[in-house]
Amino acid sequence: AGRLPAASTRTALELASAAAAPRFSARHVAAATYAYATIGFPGTESASAAAFLRAMDAAAARVAGSDEMNARTLAQTLWGFGAVAALSRGGVEPGFPASSAALWSASHALATERFQLLDVTLCTFFHAKLMYEELVRDGAAVIQKNAGDATTGSSVSFPSWIDGAAREAWIANAVGDVDVSGTHFEVSECLKAILPGEEVVLECLTADECFSLDVYVPQLDLGVEVDGPTHFVGRTPTGATALKRRQLRAAGWALLPVPYWEWKGLSLIHI
């Protein structure tokens, strides 16, 4: 499950990274931003966190159009900034880092047929787009359909292949990533026992096929996410786990997360 660094350690890492950021290459920017978002963003109340994000934003703007910014580093940087913006929504106004426009602009040069982007990179791009669109809906920017090949707006411009090859890779991953564990089965059987007569579905895709629910109760329109150790750092949801919960709820789903330690505790008392 991993372990979160102590607050003093995190502060030291944020300040050291901020100081080194002017010398960061594209891969350094991508690695730092992606890792920071993956472990979960604590908020902007910390001066060191704010300094880190400002420095990464400036570094990303500097390298966005450079030759060293390849598809993988570009996707990871966009995902990292999108995740930070989405996960810090409680304490900040919705908005994108200043480098977002330059980063998305660089993505237009990636013709998927020519560069043969890996599925994992396509999925990262599409997930980033989902996060930016959610922020846009909540007032971070206004996007409009252009007559050309992209969706454009005051802050970001998405390339047309995002809704083609990238969406296809994301959906294929959602469909292929179905893994019914013993715990999933136990939770579904428990729901059947306490909801007699109700249909309980294991591994159900959302209507847009973008996400898979571990367990779904159609009559109650209730989704249940059975989250194992890889979904947490300590007992804090990883960035990806927190994002999935946010995006499902934003789409109108009633969602019940079941952390593995809570289910284990219930099992010990024979619930």
PDB file of C-alpha atoms in Angstrom:
ATOM      1  CA  ALA A   1       0.000   0.000   0.000  1.00  0.00           C
ATOM      2  CA  GLY A   2       2.977   2.310   0.457  1.00  0.00           C
ATOM      3  CA  ARG A   3       3.590   4.990   3.033  1.00  0.00           C
ATOM      4  CA  LEU A   4       3.214   8.748   2.913  1.00  0.00           C
ATOM      5  CA  PRO A   5       6.322  10.789   3.781  1.00  0.00           C
ATOM      6  CA  ALA A   6       6.340  12.782   6.991  1.00  0.00           C
ATOM      7  CA  ALA A   7       5.174  16.375   6.620  1.00  0.00           C
ATOM      8  CA  SER A   8       8.707  17.687   7.165  1.00  0.00           C
ATOM      9  CA  THR A   9      10.078  15.330   4.510  1.00  0.00           C
ATOM     10  CA  ARG A  10       7.425  16.359   2.021  1.00  0.00           C
ATOM     11  CA  THR A  11       8.119  20.044   2.656  1.00  0.00           C
ATOM     12  CA  ALA A  12      11.847  19.501   2.106  1.00  0.00           C
ATOM     13  CA  LEU A  13      11.216  17.627  -1.134  1.00  0.00           C
ATOM     14  CA  GLU A  14       8.821  20.315  -2.398  1.00  0.00           C
ATOM     15  CA  LEU A  15      11.291  23.121  -1.684  1.00  0.00           C
ATOM     16  CA  ALA A  16      14.275  21.221  -3.119  1.00  0.00           C
ATOM     17  CA  SER A  17      12.321  20.425  -6.295  1.00  0.00           C
ATOM     18  CA  ALA A  18      11.185  24.034  -6.620  1.00  0.00           C
ATOM     19  CA  ALA A  19      14.784  25.241  -6.335  1.00  0.00           C
ATOM     20  CA  ALA A  20      15.994  22.742  -8.955  1.00  0.00           C
ATOM     21  CA  ALA A  21      13.075  23.246 -11.374  1.00  0.00           C
ATOM     22  CA  PRO A  22      14.799  25.891 -13.563  1.00  0.00           C
ATOM     23  CA  ARG A  23      17.300  23.160 -14.532  1.00  0.00           C
ATOM     24  CA  PHE A  24      14.715  20.411 -15.050  1.00  0.00           C
ATOM     25  CA  SER A  25      14.460  18.694 -18.405  1.00  0.00           C
ATOM     26  CA  ALA A  26      11.074  17.615 -19.773  1.00  0.00           C
ATOM     27  CA  ARG A  27      11.401  14.146 -18.253  1.00  0.00           C
ATOM     28  CA  HIS A  28      12.203  15.654 -14.846  1.00  0.00           C
ATOM     29  CA  VAL A  29       9.128  17.895 -15.024  1.00  0.00           C
ATOM     30  CA  ALA A  30       6.945  14.950 -16.052  1.00  0.00           C
ATOM     31  CA  ALA A  31       8.303  12.624 -13.359  1.00  0.00           C
ATOM     32  CA  ALA A  32       7.961  15.186 -10.564  1.00  0.00           C
ATOM     33  CA  THR A  33       4.468  16.334 -11.534  1.00  0.00           C
ATOM     34  CA  TYR A  34       3.144  12.821 -12.157  1.00  0.00           C
ATOM     35  CA  ALA A  35       4.568  11.433  -8.905  1.00  0.00           C
ATOM     36  CA  TYR A  36       3.255  14.387  -6.899  1.00  0.00           C
ATOM     37  CA  ALA A  37      -0.278  13.873  -8.205  1.00  0.00           C
ATOM     38  CA  THR A  38      -0.116  10.083  -7.899  1.00  0.00           C
ATOM     39  CA  ILE A  39       0.447  10.087  -4.144  1.00  0.00           C
ATOM     40  CA  GLY A  40      -2.357  12.590  -3.662  1.00  0.00           C
ATOM     41  CA  PHE A  41      -2.194  16.367  -3.468  1.00  0.00           C
ATOM     42  CA  PRO A  42      -2.580  17.832   0.056  1.00  0.00           C
ATOM     43  CA  GLY A  43      -3.919  21.271  -0.900  1.00  0.00           C
ATOM     44  CA  THR A  44      -2.532  24.750  -1.497  1.00  0.00           C
ATOM     45  CA  GLU A  45      -2.508  25.892   2.115  1.00  0.00           C
ATOM     46  CA  SER A  46       1.157  24.843   2.304  1.00  0.00           C
ATOM     47  CA  ALA A  47       3.665  27.470   1.177  1.00  0.00           C
ATOM     48  CA  SER A  48       6.054  24.750   0.040  1.00  0.00           C
ATOM     49  CA  ALA A  49       3.319  23.076  -2.043  1.00  0.00           C
ATOM     50  CA  ALA A  50       2.483  26.397  -3.697  1.00  0.00           C
ATOM     51  CA  ALA A  51       6.175  27.022  -4.403  1.00  0.00           C
ATOM     52  CA  PHE A  52       6.551  23.546  -5.916  1.00  0.00           C
ATOM     53  CA  LEU A  53       3.544  23.990  -8.209  1.00  0.00           C
ATOM     54  CA  ARG A  54       4.615  27.446  -9.364  1.00  0.00           C
ATOM     55  CA  ALA A  55       8.084  26.142 -10.157  1.00  0.00           C
ATOM     56  CA  MET A  56       6.752  23.085 -12.032  1.00  0.00           C
ATOM     57  CA  ASP A  57       4.354  25.293 -13.979  1.00  0.00           C
ATOM     58  CA  ALA A  58       7.185  27.603 -15.064  1.00  0.00           C
ATOM     59  CA  ALA A  59       9.408  24.652 -15.960  1.00  0.00           C
ATOM     60  CA  ALA A  60       6.618  22.997 -17.963  1.00  0.00           C
ATOM     61  CA  ALA A  61       6.013  26.211 -19.910  1.00  0.00           C
ATOM     62  CA  ARG A  62       9.742  26.406 -20.669  1.00  0.00           C
ATOM     63  CA  VAL A  63      10.029  22.860 -22.060  1.00  0.00           C
ATOM     64  CA  ALA A  64       6.529  22.418 -23.540  1.00  0.00           C
ATOM     65  CA  GLY A  65       7.555  23.071 -27.121  1.00  0.00           C
ATOM     66  CA  SER A  66      11.053  21.605 -26.948  1.00  0.00           C
ATOM     67  CA  ASP A  67      12.224  18.514 -28.803  1.00  0.00           C
ATOM     68  CA  GLU A  68      12.796  16.703 -25.498  1.00  0.00           C
ATOM     69  CA  MET A  69       9.068  16.842 -24.662  1.00  0.00           C
ATOM     70  CA  ASN A  70       7.944  13.542 -26.176  1.00  0.00           C
ATOM     71  CA  ALA A  71       4.480  11.956 -26.078  1.00  0.00           C
ATOM     72  CA  ARG A  72       5.005  10.123 -22.783  1.00  0.00           C
ATOM     73  CA  THR A  73       6.418  13.104 -20.884  1.00  0.00           C
ATOM     74  CA  LEU A  74       3.747  15.379 -22.327  1.00  0.00           C
ATOM     75  CA  ALA A  75       0.935  13.019 -21.293  1.00  0.00           C
ATOM     76  CA  GLN A  76       2.340  12.556 -17.787  1.00  0.00           C
ATOM     77  CA  THR A  77       2.779  16.295 -17.259  1.00  0.00           C
ATOM     78  CA  LEU A  78      -0.777  17.057 -18.399  1.00  0.00           C
ATOM     79  CA  TRP A  79      -2.138  14.246 -16.217  1.00  0.00           C
ATOM     80  CA  GLY A  80      -0.187  15.465 -13.210  1.00  0.00           C
ATOM     81  CA  PHE A  81      -1.370  19.067 -13.482  1.00  0.00           C
ATOM     82  CA  GLY A  82      -4.947  17.972 -14.199  1.00  0.00           C
ATOM     83  CA  ALA A  83      -4.972  15.675 -11.171  1.00  0.00           C
ATOM     84  CA  VAL A  84      -3.544  18.343  -8.881  1.00  0.00           C
ATOM     85  CA  ALA A  85      -6.164  20.853 -10.066  1.00  0.00           C
ATOM     86  CA  ALA A  86      -9.000  18.341  -9.606  1.00  0.00           C
ATOM     87  CA  LEU A  87      -7.879  17.032  -6.215  1.00  0.00           C
ATOM     88  CA  SER A  88      -7.257  20.477  -4.725  1.00  0.00           C
ATOM     89  CA  ARG A  89     -10.708  21.763  -5.581  1.00  0.00           C
ATOM     90  CA  GLY A  90     -11.685  22.331  -1.963  1.00  0.00           C
ATOM     91  CA  GLY A  91      -9.251  25.166  -1.401  1.00  0.00           C
ATOM     92  CA  VAL A  92      -8.694  26.869  -4.729  1.00  0.00           C
ATOM     93  CA  GLU A  93     -10.639  28.471  -7.505  1.00  0.00           C
ATOM     94  CA  PRO A  94     -11.083  26.091 -10.450  1.00  0.00           C
ATOM     95  CA  GLY A  95      -8.425  26.740 -13.031  1.00  0.00           C
ATOM     96  CA  PHE A  96      -5.473  25.430 -14.975  1.00  0.00           C
ATOM     97  CA  PRO A  97      -1.756  26.121 -14.519  1.00  0.00           C
ATOM     98  CA  ALA A  98      -0.458  28.741 -16.919  1.00  0.00           C
ATOM     99  CA  SER A  99       1.490  26.113 -18.866  1.00  0.00           C
ATOM    100  CA  SER A 100      -1.658  24.137 -19.781  1.00  0.00           C
ATOM    101  CA  ALA A 101      -2.312  25.970 -23.033  1.00  0.00           C
ATOM    102  CA  ALA A 102       1.270  25.394 -24.235  1.00  0.00           C
ATOM    103  CA  LEU A 103       1.216  21.718 -23.196  1.00  0.00           C
ATOM    104  CA  TRP A 104      -2.069  20.967 -24.960  1.00  0.00           C
ATOM    105  CA  SER A 105      -0.880  22.963 -27.974  1.00  0.00           C
ATOM    106  CA  ALA A 106       2.179  20.707 -28.182  1.00  0.00           C
ATOM    107  CA  SER A 107      -0.090  17.660 -28.186  1.00  0.00           C
ATOM    108  CA  HIS A 108      -1.555  18.739 -31.531  1.00  0.00           C
ATOM    109  CA  ALA A 109       1.717  17.837 -33.217  1.00  0.00           C
ATOM    110  CA  LEU A 110       1.362  14.195 -32.190  1.00  0.00           C
ATOM    111  CA  ALA A 111      -0.214  12.411 -35.131  1.00  0.00           C
ATOM    112  CA  THR A 112      -1.058   9.008 -33.657  1.00  0.00           C
ATOM    113  CA  GLU A 113      -0.500   7.125 -36.910  1.00  0.00           C
ATOM    114  CA  ARG A 114       2.937   8.638 -37.388  1.00  0.00           C
ATOM    115  CA  PHE A 115       4.189   8.341 -33.833  1.00  0.00           C
ATOM    116  CA  GLN A 116       2.405   5.074 -33.002  1.00  0.00           C
ATOM    117  CA  LEU A 117       1.666   6.117 -29.443  1.00  0.00           C
ATOM    118  CA  LEU A 118       1.534   3.354 -26.862  1.00  0.00           C
ATOM    119  CA  ASP A 119      -1.889   2.549 -25.424  1.00  0.00           C
ATOM    120  CA  VAL A 120      -0.732   3.521 -21.934  1.00  0.00           C
ATOM    121  CA  THR A 121       0.239   6.974 -23.244  1.00  0.00           C
ATOM    122  CA  LEU A 122      -3.061   7.358 -25.106  1.00  0.00           C
ATOM    123  CA  CYS A 123      -4.923   6.425 -21.908  1.00  0.00           C
ATOM    124  CA  THR A 124      -2.957   9.012 -19.930  1.00  0.00           C
ATOM    125  CA  PHE A 125      -3.847  11.701 -22.465  1.00  0.00           C
ATOM    126  CA  PHE A 126      -7.533  10.774 -22.391  1.00  0.00           C
ATOM    127  CA  HIS A 127      -7.680  10.723 -18.587  1.00  0.00           C
ATOM    128  CA  ALA A 128      -6.055  14.170 -18.567  1.00  0.00           C
ATOM    129  CA  LYS A 129      -8.712  15.394 -20.981  1.00  0.00           C
ATOM    130  CA  LEU A 130     -11.497  14.054 -18.733  1.00  0.00           C
ATOM    131  CA  MET A 131     -10.069  16.019 -15.799  1.00  0.00           C
ATOM    132  CA  TYR A 132      -9.649  19.250 -17.766  1.00  0.00           C
ATOM    133  CA  GLU A 133     -13.195  18.943 -19.112  1.00  0.00           C
ATOM    134  CA  GLU A 134     -14.554  18.551 -15.572  1.00  0.00           C
ATOM    135  CA  LEU A 135     -12.730  21.713 -14.523  1.00  0.00           C
ATOM    136  CA  VAL A 136     -14.071  23.511 -17.582  1.00  0.00           C
ATOM    137  CA  ARG A 137     -17.635  22.515 -16.702  1.00  0.00           C
ATOM    138  CA  ASP A 138     -17.118  24.034 -13.265  1.00  0.00           C
ATOM    139  CA  GLY A 139     -15.956  27.350 -14.657  1.00  0.00           C
ATOM    140  CA  ALA A 140     -12.199  27.016 -15.133  1.00  0.00           C
ATOM    141  CA  ALA A 141     -12.513  27.992 -18.789  1.00  0.00           C
ATOM    142  CA  VAL A 142     -15.011  28.104 -21.615  1.00  0.00           C
ATOM    143  CA  ILE A 143     -14.425  25.706 -24.486  1.00  0.00           C
ATOM    144  CA  GLN A 144     -16.192  25.781 -27.811  1.00  0.00           C
ATOM    145  CA  LYS A 145     -16.264  23.587 -30.900  1.00  0.00           C
ATOM    146  CA  ASN A 146     -13.987  24.937 -33.574  1.00  0.00           C
ATOM    147  CA  ALA A 147     -14.754  24.570 -37.267  1.00  0.00           C
ATOM    148  CA  GLY A 148     -11.393  22.807 -37.620  1.00  0.00           C
ATOM    149  CA  ASP A 149     -10.126  19.630 -36.057  1.00  0.00           C
ATOM    150  CA  ALA A 150      -9.985  20.604 -32.396  1.00  0.00           C
ATOM    151  CA  THR A 151     -12.050  21.689 -29.430  1.00  0.00           C
ATOM    152  CA  THR A 152     -10.769  25.089 -28.417  1.00  0.00           C
ATOM    153  CA  GLY A 153     -11.268  27.580 -25.649  1.00  0.00           C
ATOM    154  CA  SER A 154      -9.769  30.394 -23.662  1.00  0.00           C
ATOM    155  CA  SER A 155      -7.398  28.110 -21.764  1.00  0.00           C
ATOM    156  CA  VAL A 156      -6.984  24.783 -23.527  1.00  0.00           C
ATOM    157  CA  SER A 157      -7.245  23.237 -26.971  1.00  0.00           C
ATOM    158  CA  PHE A 158      -7.656  19.471 -27.355  1.00  0.00           C
ATOM    159  CA  PRO A 159      -6.382  17.690 -30.496  1.00  0.00           C
ATOM    160  CA  SER A 160      -8.958  15.756 -32.495  1.00  0.00           C
ATOM    161  CA  TRP A 161      -7.230  12.388 -31.956  1.00  0.00           C
ATOM    162  CA  ILE A 162      -8.033  12.580 -28.234  1.00  0.00           C
ATOM    163  CA  ASP A 163     -11.637  11.573 -28.962  1.00  0.00           C
ATOM    164  CA  GLY A 164     -10.489   8.984 -31.488  1.00  0.00           C
ATOM    165  CA  ALA A 165      -7.456   6.830 -30.771  1.00  0.00           C
ATOM    166  CA  ALA A 166      -7.066   7.953 -27.149  1.00  0.00           C
ATOM    167  CA  ARG A 167     -10.712   7.341 -26.244  1.00  0.00           C
ATOM    168  CA  GLU A 168     -10.625   3.928 -27.931  1.00  0.00           C
ATOM    169  CA  ALA A 169      -7.524   2.941 -25.940  1.00  0.00           C
ATOM    170  CA  TRP A 170      -9.129   4.145 -22.688  1.00  0.00           C
ATOM    171  CA  ILE A 171     -12.349   2.187 -23.261  1.00  0.00           C
ATOM    172  CA  ALA A 172     -10.424  -0.931 -24.276  1.00  0.00           C
ATOM    173  CA  ASN A 173      -8.466  -0.630 -21.041  1.00  0.00           C
ATOM    174  CA  ALA A 174     -11.654  -0.195 -18.981  1.00  0.00           C
ATOM    175  CA  VAL A 175     -13.165  -3.291 -20.576  1.00  0.00           C
ATOM    176  CA  GLY A 176      -9.994  -5.357 -20.372  1.00  0.00           C
ATOM    177  CA  ASP A 177      -9.079  -4.323 -16.839  1.00  0.00           C
ATOM    178  CA  VAL A 178     -11.905  -6.326 -15.281  1.00  0.00           C
ATOM    179  CA  ASP A 179     -10.543  -8.385 -12.391  1.00  0.00           C
ATOM    180  CA  VAL A 180     -13.109 -10.008 -10.127  1.00  0.00           C
ATOM    181  CA  SER A 181     -11.343 -10.803  -6.875  1.00  0.00           C
ATOM    182  CA  GLY A 182     -12.551 -12.922  -4.012  1.00  0.00           C
ATOM    183  CA  THR A 183     -13.303  -9.761  -2.051  1.00  0.00           C
ATOM    184  CA  HIS A 184     -15.436  -8.403  -4.911  1.00  0.00           C
ATOM    185  CA  PHE A 185     -17.436 -11.625  -4.841  1.00  0.00           C
ATOM    186  CA  GLU A 186     -17.814 -11.502  -1.040  1.00  0.00           C
ATOM    187  CA  VAL A 187     -19.119  -7.917  -1.181  1.00  0.00           C
ATOM    188  CA  SER A 188     -21.609  -8.763  -3.928  1.00  0.00           C
ATOM    189  CA  GLU A 189     -22.865 -11.802  -1.980  1.00  0.00           C
ATOM    190  CA  CYS A 190     -23.239  -9.666   1.135  1.00  0.00           C
ATOM    191  CA  LEU A 191     -25.303  -7.134  -0.805  1.00  0.00           C
ATOM    192  CA  LYS A 192     -27.522  -9.915  -2.144  1.00  0.00           C
ATOM    193  CA  ALA A 193     -28.091 -11.105   1.416  1.00  0.00           C
ATOM    194  CA  ILE A 194     -29.083  -7.690   2.768  1.00  0.00           C
ATOM    195  CA  LEU A 195     -31.010  -6.688  -0.380  1.00  0.00           C
ATOM    196  CA  PRO A 196     -33.062  -9.809  -1.129  1.00  0.00           C
ATOM    197  CA  GLY A 197     -34.648  -9.735  -4.560  1.00  0.00           C
ATOM    198  CA  GLU A 198     -32.372  -6.951  -5.838  1.00  0.00           C
ATOM    199  CA  GLU A 199     -30.107  -7.531  -8.815  1.00  0.00           C
ATOM    200  CA  VAL A 200     -26.407  -7.182  -7.944  1.00  0.00           C
ATOM    201  CA  VAL A 201     -23.962  -6.963 -10.867  1.00  0.00           C
ATOM    202  CA  LEU A 202     -20.244  -7.675 -10.678  1.00  0.00           C
ATOM    203  CA  GLU A 203     -18.072  -5.405 -12.853  1.00  0.00           C
ATOM    204  CA  CYS A 204     -20.415  -3.029 -14.649  1.00  0.00           C
ATOM    205  CA  LEU A 205     -19.307  -0.433 -17.197  1.00  0.00           C
ATOM    206  CA  THR A 206     -20.715   3.081 -16.950  1.00  0.00           C
ATOM    207  CA  ALA A 207     -22.941   4.222 -19.816  1.00  0.00           C
ATOM    208  CA  ASP A 208     -20.089   6.115 -21.504  1.00  0.00           C
ATOM    209  CA  GLU A 209     -17.848   3.031 -21.084  1.00  0.00           C
ATOM    210  CA  CYS A 210     -15.166   5.206 -19.492  1.00  0.00           C
ATOM    211  CA  PHE A 211     -15.201   3.540 -16.077  1.00  0.00           C
ATOM    212  CA  SER A 212     -15.890   0.128 -14.578  1.00  0.00           C
ATOM    213  CA  LEU A 213     -17.693  -0.289 -11.261  1.00  0.00           C
ATOM    214  CA  ASP A 214     -16.683  -3.244  -9.100  1.00  0.00           C
ATOM    215  CA  VAL A 215     -20.270  -3.898  -7.993  1.00  0.00           C
ATOM    216  CA  TYR A 216     -23.510  -2.249  -9.147  1.00  0.00           C
ATOM    217  CA  VAL A 217     -27.055  -2.372  -7.745  1.00  0.00           C
ATOM    218  CA  PRO A 218     -29.281  -1.180 -10.637  1.00  0.00           C
ATOM    219  CA  GLN A 219     -32.489  -0.657  -8.648  1.00  0.00           C
ATOM    220  CA  LEU A 220     -30.708   1.689  -6.247  1.00  0.00           C
ATOM    221  CA  ASP A 221     -28.398   3.084  -8.949  1.00  0.00           C
ATOM    222  CA  LEU A 222     -25.596   2.401  -6.487  1.00  0.00           C
ATOM    223  CA  GLY A 223     -21.999   1.732  -7.442  1.00  0.00           C
ATOM    224  CA  VAL A 224     -19.615   0.034  -5.031  1.00  0.00           C
ATOM    225  CA  GLU A 225     -15.833   0.285  -5.362  1.00  0.00           C
ATOM    226  CA  VAL A 226     -13.927  -2.433  -3.484  1.00  0.00           C
ATOM    227  CA  ASP A 227     -10.515  -0.839  -3.005  1.00  0.00           C
ATOM    228  CA  GLY A 228      -7.530  -3.055  -2.183  1.00  0.00           C
ATOM    229  CA  PRO A 229      -4.070  -2.072  -0.890  1.00  0.00           C
ATOM    230  CA  THR A 230      -2.827  -0.758  -4.258  1.00  0.00           C
ATOM    231  CA  HIS A 231      -5.510   1.949  -4.115  1.00  0.00           C
ATOM    232  CA  PHE A 232      -3.935   3.571  -1.059  1.00  0.00           C
ATOM    233  CA  VAL A 233      -0.762   5.120   0.284  1.00  0.00           C
ATOM    234  CA  GLY A 234      -1.096   4.218   3.923  1.00  0.00           C
ATOM    235  CA  ARG A 235      -4.823   4.740   4.318  1.00  0.00           C
ATOM    236  CA  THR A 236      -4.977   7.738   1.998  1.00  0.00           C
ATOM    237  CA  PRO A 237      -6.421   7.052  -1.474  1.00  0.00           C
ATOM    238  CA  THR A 238      -3.893   7.401  -4.275  1.00  0.00           C
ATOM    239  CA  GLY A 239      -4.409  10.236  -6.729  1.00  0.00           C
ATOM    240  CA  ALA A 240      -5.854   7.861  -9.338  1.00  0.00           C
ATOM    241  CA  THR A 241      -8.293   6.337  -6.837  1.00  0.00           C
ATOM    242  CA  ALA A 242      -9.449   9.728  -5.568  1.00  0.00           C
ATOM    243  CA  LEU A 243      -9.864  10.941  -9.149  1.00  0.00           C
ATOM    244  CA  LYS A 244     -12.005   7.966 -10.161  1.00  0.00           C
ATOM    245  CA  ARG A 245     -14.285   8.556  -7.164  1.00  0.00           C
ATOM    246  CA  ARG A 246     -14.575  12.264  -8.030  1.00  0.00           C
ATOM    247  CA  GLN A 247     -15.336  11.637 -11.668  1.00  0.00           C
ATOM    248  CA  LEU A 248     -17.944   8.963 -10.980  1.00  0.00           C
ATOM    249  CA  ARG A 249     -19.710  11.223  -8.482  1.00  0.00           C
ATOM    250  CA  ALA A 250     -19.461  14.186 -10.862  1.00  0.00           C
ATOM    251  CA  ALA A 251     -21.247  12.025 -13.452  1.00  0.00           C
ATOM    252  CA  GLY A 252     -24.122  11.544 -10.999  1.00  0.00           C
ATOM    253  CA  TRP A 253     -23.316   8.118  -9.576  1.00  0.00           C
ATOM    254  CA  ALA A 254     -24.135   7.237  -5.980  1.00  0.00           C
ATOM    255  CA  LEU A 255     -20.829   5.688  -4.953  1.00  0.00           C
ATOM    256  CA  LEU A 256     -19.886   3.605  -1.913  1.00  0.00           C
ATOM    257  CA  PRO A 257     -16.125   2.939  -1.512  1.00  0.00           C
ATOM    258  CA  VAL A 258     -15.232  -0.140   0.548  1.00  0.00           C
ATOM    259  CA  PRO A 259     -11.589   0.045   1.744  1.00  0.00           C
ATOM    260  CA  TYR A 260      -9.960  -3.345   2.190  1.00  0.00           C
ATOM    261  CA  TRP A 261      -9.249  -2.891   5.915  1.00  0.00           C
ATOM    262  CA  GLU A 262     -12.884  -2.020   6.673  1.00  0.00           C
ATOM    263  CA  TRP A 263     -14.092  -5.124   4.851  1.00  0.00           C
ATOM    264  CA  LYS A 264     -11.514  -7.247   6.637  1.00  0.00           C
ATOM    265  CA  GLY A 265     -12.722  -5.848   9.961  1.00  0.00           C
ATOM    266  CA  LEU A 266     -16.296  -6.716   9.106  1.00  0.00           C
ATOM    267  CA  SER A 267     -15.282 -10.211   8.050  1.00  0.00           C
ATOM    268  CA  LEU A 268     -13.604 -10.778  11.398  1.00  0.00           C
ATOM    269  CA  ILE A 269     -16.904 -10.219  13.189  1.00  0.00           C
ATOM    270  CA  HIS A 270     -18.744 -12.426  10.638  1.00  0.00           C
ATOM    271  CA  ILE A 271     -20.803  -9.731   8.978  1.00  0.00           C
TER     272      ILE A 271
END
